[in-house]
Coordinates of C-alpha atoms in Angstrom, one line a residue:
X1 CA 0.0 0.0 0.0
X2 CA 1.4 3.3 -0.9
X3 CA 1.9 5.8 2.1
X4 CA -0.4 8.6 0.7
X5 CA -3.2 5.7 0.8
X6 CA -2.1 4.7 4.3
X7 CA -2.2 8.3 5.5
X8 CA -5.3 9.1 4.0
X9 CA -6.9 6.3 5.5
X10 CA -5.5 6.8 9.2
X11 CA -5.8 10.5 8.6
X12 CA -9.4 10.0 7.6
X13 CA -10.6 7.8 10.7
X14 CA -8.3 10.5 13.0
X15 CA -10.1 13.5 11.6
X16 CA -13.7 11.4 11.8
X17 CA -13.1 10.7 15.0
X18 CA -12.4 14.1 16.4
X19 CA -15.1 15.6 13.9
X20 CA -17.2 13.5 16.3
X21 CA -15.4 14.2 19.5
X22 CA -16.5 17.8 18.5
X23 CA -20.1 17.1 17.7
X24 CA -19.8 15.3 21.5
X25 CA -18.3 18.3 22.8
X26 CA -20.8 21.1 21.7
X27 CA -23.4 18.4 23.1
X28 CA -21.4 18.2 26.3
X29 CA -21.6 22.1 26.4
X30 CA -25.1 22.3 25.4
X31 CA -26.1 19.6 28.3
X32 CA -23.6 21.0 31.2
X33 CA -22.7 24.3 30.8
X34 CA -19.6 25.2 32.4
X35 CA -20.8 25.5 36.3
X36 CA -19.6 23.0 39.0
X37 CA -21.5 20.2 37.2
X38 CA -19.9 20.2 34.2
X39 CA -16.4 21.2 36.2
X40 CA -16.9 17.9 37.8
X41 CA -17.7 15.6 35.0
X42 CA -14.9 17.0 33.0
X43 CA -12.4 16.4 36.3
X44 CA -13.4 13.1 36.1
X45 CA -12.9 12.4 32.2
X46 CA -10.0 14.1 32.0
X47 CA -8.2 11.2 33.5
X48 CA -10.1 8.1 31.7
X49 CA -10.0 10.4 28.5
X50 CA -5.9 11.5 28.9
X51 CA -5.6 7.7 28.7
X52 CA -7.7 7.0 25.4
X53 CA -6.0 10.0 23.7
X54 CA -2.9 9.0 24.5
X55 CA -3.1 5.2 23.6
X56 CA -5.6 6.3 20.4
X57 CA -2.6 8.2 19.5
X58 CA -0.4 5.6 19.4
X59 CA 1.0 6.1 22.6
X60 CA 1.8 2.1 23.2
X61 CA 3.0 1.8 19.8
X62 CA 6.8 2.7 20.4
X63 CA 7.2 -0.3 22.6
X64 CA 5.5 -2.5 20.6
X65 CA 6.2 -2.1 17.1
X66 CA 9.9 -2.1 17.4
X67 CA 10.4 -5.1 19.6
X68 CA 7.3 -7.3 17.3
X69 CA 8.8 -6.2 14.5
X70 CA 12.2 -8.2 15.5
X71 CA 10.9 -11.7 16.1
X72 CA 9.4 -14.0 13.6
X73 CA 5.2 -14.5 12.8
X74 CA 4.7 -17.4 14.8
X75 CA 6.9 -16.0 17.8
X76 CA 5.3 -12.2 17.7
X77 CA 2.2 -13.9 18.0
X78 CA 2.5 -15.7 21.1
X79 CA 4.7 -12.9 22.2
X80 CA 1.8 -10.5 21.3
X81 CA -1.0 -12.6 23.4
X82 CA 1.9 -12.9 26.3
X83 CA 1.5 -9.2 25.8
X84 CA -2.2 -8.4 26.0
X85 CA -2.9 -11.4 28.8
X86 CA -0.4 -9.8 30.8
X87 CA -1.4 -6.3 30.6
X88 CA -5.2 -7.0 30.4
X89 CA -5.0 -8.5 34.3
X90 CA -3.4 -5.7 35.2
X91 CA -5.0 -3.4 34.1
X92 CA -8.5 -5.0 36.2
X93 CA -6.3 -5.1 39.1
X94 CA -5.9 -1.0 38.0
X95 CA -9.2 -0.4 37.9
X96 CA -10.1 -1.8 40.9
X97 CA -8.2 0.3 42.7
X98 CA -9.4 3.3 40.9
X99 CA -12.8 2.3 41.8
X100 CA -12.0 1.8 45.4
X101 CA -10.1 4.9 45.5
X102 CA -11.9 7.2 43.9
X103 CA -12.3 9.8 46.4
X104 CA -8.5 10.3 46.7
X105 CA -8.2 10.6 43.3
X106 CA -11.0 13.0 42.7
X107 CA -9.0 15.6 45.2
X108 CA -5.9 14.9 43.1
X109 CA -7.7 15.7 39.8
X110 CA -9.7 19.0 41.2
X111 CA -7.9 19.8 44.3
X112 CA -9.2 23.3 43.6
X113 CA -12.9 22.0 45.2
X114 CA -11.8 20.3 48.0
X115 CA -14.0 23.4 49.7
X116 CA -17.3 22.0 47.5
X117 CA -18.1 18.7 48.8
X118 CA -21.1 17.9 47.2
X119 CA -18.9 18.7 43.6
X120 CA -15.7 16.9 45.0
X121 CA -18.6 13.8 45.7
X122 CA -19.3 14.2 41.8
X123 CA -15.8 13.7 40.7
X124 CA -15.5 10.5 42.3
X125 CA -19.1 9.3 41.2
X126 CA -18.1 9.9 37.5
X127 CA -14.6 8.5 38.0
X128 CA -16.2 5.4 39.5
X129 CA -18.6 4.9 36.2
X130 CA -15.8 6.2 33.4
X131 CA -12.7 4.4 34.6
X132 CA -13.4 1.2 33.0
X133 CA -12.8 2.4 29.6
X134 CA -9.3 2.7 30.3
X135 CA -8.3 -1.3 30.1
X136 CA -11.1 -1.3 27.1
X137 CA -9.0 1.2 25.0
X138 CA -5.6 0.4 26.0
X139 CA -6.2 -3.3 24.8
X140 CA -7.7 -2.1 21.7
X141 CA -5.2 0.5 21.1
X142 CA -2.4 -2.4 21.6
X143 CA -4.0 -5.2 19.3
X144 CA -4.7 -1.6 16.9
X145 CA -0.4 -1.8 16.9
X146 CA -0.3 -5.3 15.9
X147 CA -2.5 -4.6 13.2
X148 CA -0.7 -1.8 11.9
X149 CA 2.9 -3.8 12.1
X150 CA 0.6 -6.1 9.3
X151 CA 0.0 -3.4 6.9
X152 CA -3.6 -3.4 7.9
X153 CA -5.0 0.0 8.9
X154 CA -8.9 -0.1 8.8
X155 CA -9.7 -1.4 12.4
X156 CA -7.1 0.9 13.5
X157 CA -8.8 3.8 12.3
X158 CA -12.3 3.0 12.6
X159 CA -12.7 1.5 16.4
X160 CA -12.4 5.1 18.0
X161 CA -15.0 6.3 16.3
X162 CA -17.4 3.8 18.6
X163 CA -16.5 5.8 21.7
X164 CA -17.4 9.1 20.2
X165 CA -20.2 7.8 18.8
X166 CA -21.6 6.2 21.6
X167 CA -21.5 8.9 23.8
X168 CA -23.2 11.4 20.8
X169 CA -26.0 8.5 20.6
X170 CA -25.8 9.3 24.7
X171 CA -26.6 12.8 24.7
X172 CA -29.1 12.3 22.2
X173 CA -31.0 10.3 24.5
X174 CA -30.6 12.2 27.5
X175 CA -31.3 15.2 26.2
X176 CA -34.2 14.6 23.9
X177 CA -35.9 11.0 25.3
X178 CA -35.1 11.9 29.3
X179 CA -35.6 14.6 31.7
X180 CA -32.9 14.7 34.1
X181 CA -31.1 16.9 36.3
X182 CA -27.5 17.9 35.3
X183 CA -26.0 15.4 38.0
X184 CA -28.0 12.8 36.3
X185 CA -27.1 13.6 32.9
X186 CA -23.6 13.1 33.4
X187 CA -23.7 10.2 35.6
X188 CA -25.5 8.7 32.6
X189 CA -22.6 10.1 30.4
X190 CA -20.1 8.8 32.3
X191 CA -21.7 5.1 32.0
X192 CA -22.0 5.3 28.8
X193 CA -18.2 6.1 27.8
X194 CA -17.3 2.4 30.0
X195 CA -19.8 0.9 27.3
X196 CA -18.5 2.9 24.2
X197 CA -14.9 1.6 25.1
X198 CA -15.8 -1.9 25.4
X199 CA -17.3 -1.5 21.7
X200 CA -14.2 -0.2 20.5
X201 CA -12.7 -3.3 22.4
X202 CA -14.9 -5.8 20.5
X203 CA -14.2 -4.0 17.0
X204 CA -10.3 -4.4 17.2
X205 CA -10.9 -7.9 18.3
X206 CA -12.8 -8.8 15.2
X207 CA -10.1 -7.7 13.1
X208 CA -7.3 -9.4 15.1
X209 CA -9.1 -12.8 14.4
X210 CA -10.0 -12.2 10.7
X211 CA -8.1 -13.0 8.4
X212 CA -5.4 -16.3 7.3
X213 CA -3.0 -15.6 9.1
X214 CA -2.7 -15.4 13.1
X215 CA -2.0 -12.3 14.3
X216 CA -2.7 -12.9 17.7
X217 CA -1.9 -16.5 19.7
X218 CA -3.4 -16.8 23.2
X219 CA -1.6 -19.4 25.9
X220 CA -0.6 -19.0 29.5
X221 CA 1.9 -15.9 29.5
X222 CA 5.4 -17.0 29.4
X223 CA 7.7 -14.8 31.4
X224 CA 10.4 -13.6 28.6
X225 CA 13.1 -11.1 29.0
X226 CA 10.9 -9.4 25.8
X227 CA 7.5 -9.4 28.0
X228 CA 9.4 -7.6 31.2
X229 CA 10.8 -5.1 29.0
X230 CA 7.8 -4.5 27.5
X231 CA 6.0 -3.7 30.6
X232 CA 8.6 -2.0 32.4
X233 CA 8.3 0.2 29.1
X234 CA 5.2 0.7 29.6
X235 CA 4.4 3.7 31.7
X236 CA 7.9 5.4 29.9
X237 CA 6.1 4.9 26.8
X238 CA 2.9 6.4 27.4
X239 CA 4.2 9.4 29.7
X240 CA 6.5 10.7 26.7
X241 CA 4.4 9.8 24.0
X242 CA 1.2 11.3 26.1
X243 CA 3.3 14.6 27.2
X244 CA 1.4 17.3 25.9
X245 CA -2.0 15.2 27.3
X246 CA 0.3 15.4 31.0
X247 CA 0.6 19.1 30.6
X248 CA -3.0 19.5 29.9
X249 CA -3.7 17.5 33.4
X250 CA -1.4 19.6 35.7
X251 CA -2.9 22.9 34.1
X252 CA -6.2 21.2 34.8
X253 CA -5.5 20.9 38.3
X254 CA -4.5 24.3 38.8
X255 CA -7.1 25.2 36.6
X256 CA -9.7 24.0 39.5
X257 CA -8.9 26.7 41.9
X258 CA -10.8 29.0 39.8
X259 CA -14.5 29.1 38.6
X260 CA -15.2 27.4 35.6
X261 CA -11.7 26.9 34.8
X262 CA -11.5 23.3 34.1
X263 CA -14.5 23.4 31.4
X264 CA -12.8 26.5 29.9
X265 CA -10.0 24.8 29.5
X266 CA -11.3 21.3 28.4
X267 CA -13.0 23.4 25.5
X268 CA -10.1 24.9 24.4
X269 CA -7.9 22.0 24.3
X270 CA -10.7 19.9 22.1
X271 CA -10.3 22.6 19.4
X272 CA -6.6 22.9 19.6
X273 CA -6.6 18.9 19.9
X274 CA -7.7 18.7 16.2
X275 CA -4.9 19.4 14.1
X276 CA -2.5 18.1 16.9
X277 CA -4.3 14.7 17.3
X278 CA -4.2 14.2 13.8
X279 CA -0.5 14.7 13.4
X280 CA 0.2 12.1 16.4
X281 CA -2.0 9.4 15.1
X282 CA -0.3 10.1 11.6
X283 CA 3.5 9.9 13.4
X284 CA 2.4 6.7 15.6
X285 CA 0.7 4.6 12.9
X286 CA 3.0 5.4 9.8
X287 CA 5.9 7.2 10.6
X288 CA 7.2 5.5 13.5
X289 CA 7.0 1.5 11.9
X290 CA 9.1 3.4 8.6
X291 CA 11.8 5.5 11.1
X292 CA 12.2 1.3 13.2
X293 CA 12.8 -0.6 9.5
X294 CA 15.8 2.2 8.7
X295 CA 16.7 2.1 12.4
X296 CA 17.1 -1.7 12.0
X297 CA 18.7 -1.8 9.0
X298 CA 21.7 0.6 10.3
X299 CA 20.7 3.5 7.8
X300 CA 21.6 7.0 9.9
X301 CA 21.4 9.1 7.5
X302 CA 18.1 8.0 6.0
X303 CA 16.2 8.9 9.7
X304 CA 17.5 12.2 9.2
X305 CA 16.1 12.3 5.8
X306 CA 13.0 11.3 6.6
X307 CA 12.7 13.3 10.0
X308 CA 13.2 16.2 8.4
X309 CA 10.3 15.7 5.7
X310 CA 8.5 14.5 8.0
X311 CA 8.4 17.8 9.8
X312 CA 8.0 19.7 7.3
X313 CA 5.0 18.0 6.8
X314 CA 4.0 18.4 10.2
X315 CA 4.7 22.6 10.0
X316 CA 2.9 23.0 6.9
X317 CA -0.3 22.2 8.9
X318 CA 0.8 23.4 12.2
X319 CA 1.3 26.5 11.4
X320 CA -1.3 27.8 9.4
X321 CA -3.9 26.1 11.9
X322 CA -1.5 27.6 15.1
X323 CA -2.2 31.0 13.4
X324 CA -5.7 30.4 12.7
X325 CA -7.3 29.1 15.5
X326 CA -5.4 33.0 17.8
X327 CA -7.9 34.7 15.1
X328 CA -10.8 33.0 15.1
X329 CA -11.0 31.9 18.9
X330 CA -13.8 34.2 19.7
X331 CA -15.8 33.3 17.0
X332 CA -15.1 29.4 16.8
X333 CA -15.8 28.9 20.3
X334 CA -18.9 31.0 20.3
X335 CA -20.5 29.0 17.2
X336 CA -18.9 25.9 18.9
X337 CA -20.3 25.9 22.4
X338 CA -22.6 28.7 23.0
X339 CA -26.0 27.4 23.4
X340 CA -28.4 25.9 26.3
X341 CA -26.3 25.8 29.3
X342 CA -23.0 27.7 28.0
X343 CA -23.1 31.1 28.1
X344 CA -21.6 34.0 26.6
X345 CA -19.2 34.8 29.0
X346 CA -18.0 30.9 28.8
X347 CA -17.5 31.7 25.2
X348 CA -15.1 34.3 26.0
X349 CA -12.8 32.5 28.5
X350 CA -12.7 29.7 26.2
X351 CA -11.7 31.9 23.7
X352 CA -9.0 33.4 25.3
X353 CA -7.8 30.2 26.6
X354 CA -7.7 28.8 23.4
X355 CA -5.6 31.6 21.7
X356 CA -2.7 30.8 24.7
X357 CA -2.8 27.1 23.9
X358 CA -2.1 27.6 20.1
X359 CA 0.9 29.6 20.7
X360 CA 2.6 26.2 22.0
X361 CA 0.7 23.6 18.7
X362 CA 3.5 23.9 16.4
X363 CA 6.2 23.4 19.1
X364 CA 4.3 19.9 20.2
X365 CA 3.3 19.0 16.9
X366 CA 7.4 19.2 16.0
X367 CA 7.9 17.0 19.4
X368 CA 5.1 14.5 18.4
X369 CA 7.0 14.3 14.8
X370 CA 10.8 14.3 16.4
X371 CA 9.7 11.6 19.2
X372 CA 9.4 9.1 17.0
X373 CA 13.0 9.2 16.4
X374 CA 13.5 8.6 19.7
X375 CA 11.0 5.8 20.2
X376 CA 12.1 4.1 16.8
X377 CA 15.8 3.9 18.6
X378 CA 14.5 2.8 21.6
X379 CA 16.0 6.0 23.5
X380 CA 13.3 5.6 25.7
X381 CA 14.9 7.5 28.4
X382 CA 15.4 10.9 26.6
X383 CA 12.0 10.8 25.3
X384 CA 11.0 10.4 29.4
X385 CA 13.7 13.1 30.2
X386 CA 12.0 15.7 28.0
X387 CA 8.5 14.9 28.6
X388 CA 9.7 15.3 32.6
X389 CA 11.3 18.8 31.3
X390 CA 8.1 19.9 29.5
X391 CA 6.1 19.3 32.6
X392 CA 8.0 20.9 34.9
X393 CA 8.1 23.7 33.1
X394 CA 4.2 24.0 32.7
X395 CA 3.7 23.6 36.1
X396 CA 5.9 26.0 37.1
X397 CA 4.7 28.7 34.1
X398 CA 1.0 27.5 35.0
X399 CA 1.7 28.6 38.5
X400 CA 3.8 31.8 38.1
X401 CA 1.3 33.1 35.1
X402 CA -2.2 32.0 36.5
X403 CA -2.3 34.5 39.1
X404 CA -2.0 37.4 36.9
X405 CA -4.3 36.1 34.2
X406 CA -6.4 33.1 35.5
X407 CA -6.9 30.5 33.1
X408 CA -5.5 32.0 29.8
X409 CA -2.2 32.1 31.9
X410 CA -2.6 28.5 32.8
X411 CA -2.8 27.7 29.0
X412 CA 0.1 30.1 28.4
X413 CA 2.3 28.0 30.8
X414 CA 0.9 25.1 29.0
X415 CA 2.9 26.4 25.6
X416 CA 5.8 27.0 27.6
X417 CA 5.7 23.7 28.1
X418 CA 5.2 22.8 24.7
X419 CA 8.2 24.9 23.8
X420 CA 11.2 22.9 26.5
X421 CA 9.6 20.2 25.3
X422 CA 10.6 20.3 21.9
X423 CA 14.0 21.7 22.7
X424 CA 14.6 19.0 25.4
X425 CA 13.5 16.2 22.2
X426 CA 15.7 17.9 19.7
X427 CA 18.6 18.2 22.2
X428 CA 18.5 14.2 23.1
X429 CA 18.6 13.6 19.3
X430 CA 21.5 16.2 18.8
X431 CA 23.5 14.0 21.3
X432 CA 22.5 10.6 19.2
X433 CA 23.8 12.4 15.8
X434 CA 20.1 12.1 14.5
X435 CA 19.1 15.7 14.5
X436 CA 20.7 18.2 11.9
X437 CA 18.0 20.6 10.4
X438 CA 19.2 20.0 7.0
X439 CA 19.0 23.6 3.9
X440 CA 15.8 21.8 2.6
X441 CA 13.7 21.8 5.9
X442 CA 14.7 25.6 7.1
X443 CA 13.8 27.1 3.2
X444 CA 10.5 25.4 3.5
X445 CA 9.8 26.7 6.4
X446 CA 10.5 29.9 5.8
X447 CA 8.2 29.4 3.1
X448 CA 5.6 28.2 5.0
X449 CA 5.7 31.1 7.1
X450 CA 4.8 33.5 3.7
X451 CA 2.3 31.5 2.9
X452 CA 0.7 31.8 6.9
X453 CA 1.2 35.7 7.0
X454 CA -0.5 35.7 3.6
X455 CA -3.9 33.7 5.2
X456 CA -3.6 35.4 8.7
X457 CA -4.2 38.8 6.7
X458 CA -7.2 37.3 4.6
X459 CA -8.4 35.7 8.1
X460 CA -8.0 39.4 9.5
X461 CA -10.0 41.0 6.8
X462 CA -12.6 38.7 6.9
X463 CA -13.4 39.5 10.2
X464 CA -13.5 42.7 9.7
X465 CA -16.1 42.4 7.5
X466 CA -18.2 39.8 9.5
X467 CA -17.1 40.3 13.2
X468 CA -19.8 38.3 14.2
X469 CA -20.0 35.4 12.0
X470 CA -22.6 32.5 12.4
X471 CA -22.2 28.8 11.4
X472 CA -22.3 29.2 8.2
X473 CA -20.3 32.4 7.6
X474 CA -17.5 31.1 9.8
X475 CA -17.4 27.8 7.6
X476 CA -16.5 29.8 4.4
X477 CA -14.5 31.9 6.3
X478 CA -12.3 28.9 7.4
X479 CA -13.0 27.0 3.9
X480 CA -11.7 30.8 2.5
X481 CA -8.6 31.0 4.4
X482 CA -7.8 27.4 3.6
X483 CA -7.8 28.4 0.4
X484 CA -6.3 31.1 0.5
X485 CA -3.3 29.3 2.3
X486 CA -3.2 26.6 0.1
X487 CA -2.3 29.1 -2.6
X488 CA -0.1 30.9 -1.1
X489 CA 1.6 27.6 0.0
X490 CA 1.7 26.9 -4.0
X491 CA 3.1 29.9 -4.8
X492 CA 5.7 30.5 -2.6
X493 CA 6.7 26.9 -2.6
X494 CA 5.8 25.2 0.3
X495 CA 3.8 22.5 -1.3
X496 CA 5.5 20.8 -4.3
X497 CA 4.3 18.5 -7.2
X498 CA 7.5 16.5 -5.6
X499 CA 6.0 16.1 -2.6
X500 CA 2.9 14.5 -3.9
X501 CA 5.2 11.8 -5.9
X502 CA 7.1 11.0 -2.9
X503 CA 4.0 10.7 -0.4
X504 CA 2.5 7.5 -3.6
X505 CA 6.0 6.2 -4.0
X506 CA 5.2 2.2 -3.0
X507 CA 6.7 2.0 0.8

């Protein structure tokens, strides 16, 4: 399969999926608002939905693909059952001390409430009901990796669309068919996403067992040097590859000393999640497999080759959406979420939170793209290292600039963050003689850039002319300014007809 057909497909299920995640968001603001209900429900997600987006993203895939990739059919499939026996007991023993624990864990996601009882109760009552789509997604996002070491992408992007959908089907329900209080509602919500998860589960599942040949061989788990390095990779895999999704969590902790902050900032990340999400799931699923095979085969220079491409790829959508989404905050958010519950003075914290947290997208789409370097060379521990860096860093930014400026300086120190962390992943790459910004990659950005300035004008002028816009003005005002960008991009070189040839070259 060529790689343009490989990206389109993942590309396609990545961008259905969070099409629906937004369709599920504006229902989520429509349905909660953004008062201590919805503060609480969102508390409680965060942590069920920081692990799906991190394992959706591929998170699990660094320690997987490259040590699967090693062994021979038979062997990575008992290997790969070892695998997902292993981590699926563990990860019930996990959840059974969530469930047990959940109101310890509730005042470590919101300690901000710890004064609102009856909201800090809430927490752990959604915790309780969402938690046990964690081991649900994490298996599915595992066998998802064994299917994309195959060649065989479909499940992969398709099953996370169940959770999405599920909960839209959810709202639907609970908003038109039931008349609940808000409490209700998301208690109902939070059932539902358990359920969704377990759909997703049973889709990957299907496409593990299809098919001639075993992908998947299930026996009682041998212990293997392999299997214990696998899990003790584990939680180093997903903290670097889910960095950005840690940053997001401390600034939502901090976020909870202050009214409304954690739905303000749950809204804002969703939008700025978009073009980010897609870039990860892009890296994880095609990238990282190609970067292993050249790893393996001992060819340096062709990971720098491909690194660098593969950023510019990444910038050349970063950018533009970066700039973008600072102009058209008030307006997106405003056509996004404000309705029933959310008001218009939700719209406009959202906005401004929004705005802060683009500053930082291109700097942790570049770490999602570089990370893969690291991952494919089994550098595990500077991948850790960095995401360690990057967190540190928005905690302390979070801290020093919320005080000041509320929740847009949380977000703020949330692109700090953003910022070391990409330095810290380009550093540890500089010491393994895999990062040197080649003459190709800095012209075409600096090209990219014209081609930005040239839509952020047309964005500006447009707004101008319709400050207010509606749905459907702000849909050709975006489908304008992409565009307009797109031409630009053309003109000034940024997009080539070489860079279509090389994205169908066979792989």
């Amino acid at each position: 399969m060529s790689l343009i057909r490989s990206s389109l497909l993942v590309g396609l299920g990545s961008v259905a999926s969070r099409v629906l995640g937004f369709v599920r968001d504006v229902l989520f603001a429509q349905a909660l608002g953004a008062g201590p209900v919805a503060d609480a429900f969102l508390a409680a997600f965060r942590l069920p939905n920081l692990v799906r987006r991190i394992v959706g993203e591929g998170g699990l895939n660094p320690a997987l693909i490259p040590a699967l990739s090693r062994l021979e059919p038979d062997e990575a499939a008992a290997t790969g059952g070892d695998v997902l026996s292993v981590f699926g007991l563990a990860l019930l023993g996990l959840t059974a001390l969530v469930e047990i624990g959940a109101g310890l864990i509730a005042l470590l996601l919101a300690p901000g409430l710890h004064g609102e009882g009856g909201t800090l109760a809430l927490v752990a009552l959604y915790t309780r009901l969402s938690f046990p789509i964690v081991p649900c997604v994490v298996l599915a996002s595992m066998g998802a990796a064994i299917l994309n070491l195959h060649g065989r992408f479909a499940a992969t992007a398709l099953a996370p669309l169940a959770v999405n959908g599920g909960l839209i089907l959810t709202l639907v329900v609970v908003e038109r068919g039931l008349s609940l209080q808000l409490a209700q509602k998301a208690a109902w919500l939070a059932a539902a996403s358990s359920l969704a998860g377990l759909a997703q589960l049973a889709v990957v599942a299907a496409a593990l067992s299809s098919g001639k040949v075993r992908l998947v061989g299930f026996r009682m788990p041998r212990w293997s040097p392999l299997l214990k390095s696998l899990l003790l990779a584990g939680f180093p895999v997903l903290a670097a590859s889910g960095a950005v999704q840690l940053f997001i969590l401390a600034a939502t902790q901090i976020a909870s000393f202050w009214p409304s902050g954690i739905s303000w900032l749950y809204y804002a990340e969703r939008v700025m999640q978009l073009p980010l999400g897609l870039m990860a799931a892009l890296g994880s699923s095609l990238l990282l497999p190609e970067l292993a095979r050249r790893h393996q085969a001992g060819d340096g220079q062709a990971i720098v080759a491909a690194q660098n491409r593969a950023l510019e790829v990444a910038l050349l959508l970063a950018l533009p959406a970066s700039a973008a989404l600072i102009i058209l905050a008030r307006p997106m958010s405003s056509v996004l979420f404000e309705r029933g519950a959310f008001q218009s003075s939700d719209a406009e914290g959202t906005a401004l939170v929004l705005m802060a947290l683009s500053l930082g997208l291109p700097f942790a789409t570049a770490a999602k793209v570089l990370s893969q370097t690291l991952f494919a060379c089994g550098s595990l521990k500077a991948a850790l290292a960095a995401a360690i860096l990057g967190l540190v860093l928005t905690i302390a930014a979070s801290l020093a600039l919320a005080w000041p400026f509320g929740p847009t300086g949380i977000a703020l120190g949330v692109s700090f963050g953003c910022l070391g962390h990409a330095v810290a992943v380009a550093s540890g790459l500089r010491r393994f003689g895999l990062w040197l910004p080649d003459r190709g990659l800095m012209v075409r950005v600096m090209r990219i850039l014209v081609a930005v300035l040239t839509m952020s004008l047309a964005l500006v002028a447009a707004l101008r002319a319709a400050p207010q816009p509606g749905p459907l003005s702000l849909a050709m005002i975006c489908l304008g300014g992409l565009a307009v960008y797109g031409l630009a991009a053309l003109a000034a070189g940024a997009m080539t007809r070489g860079d279509w040839a090389a994205l169908t070259k066979k792989t």
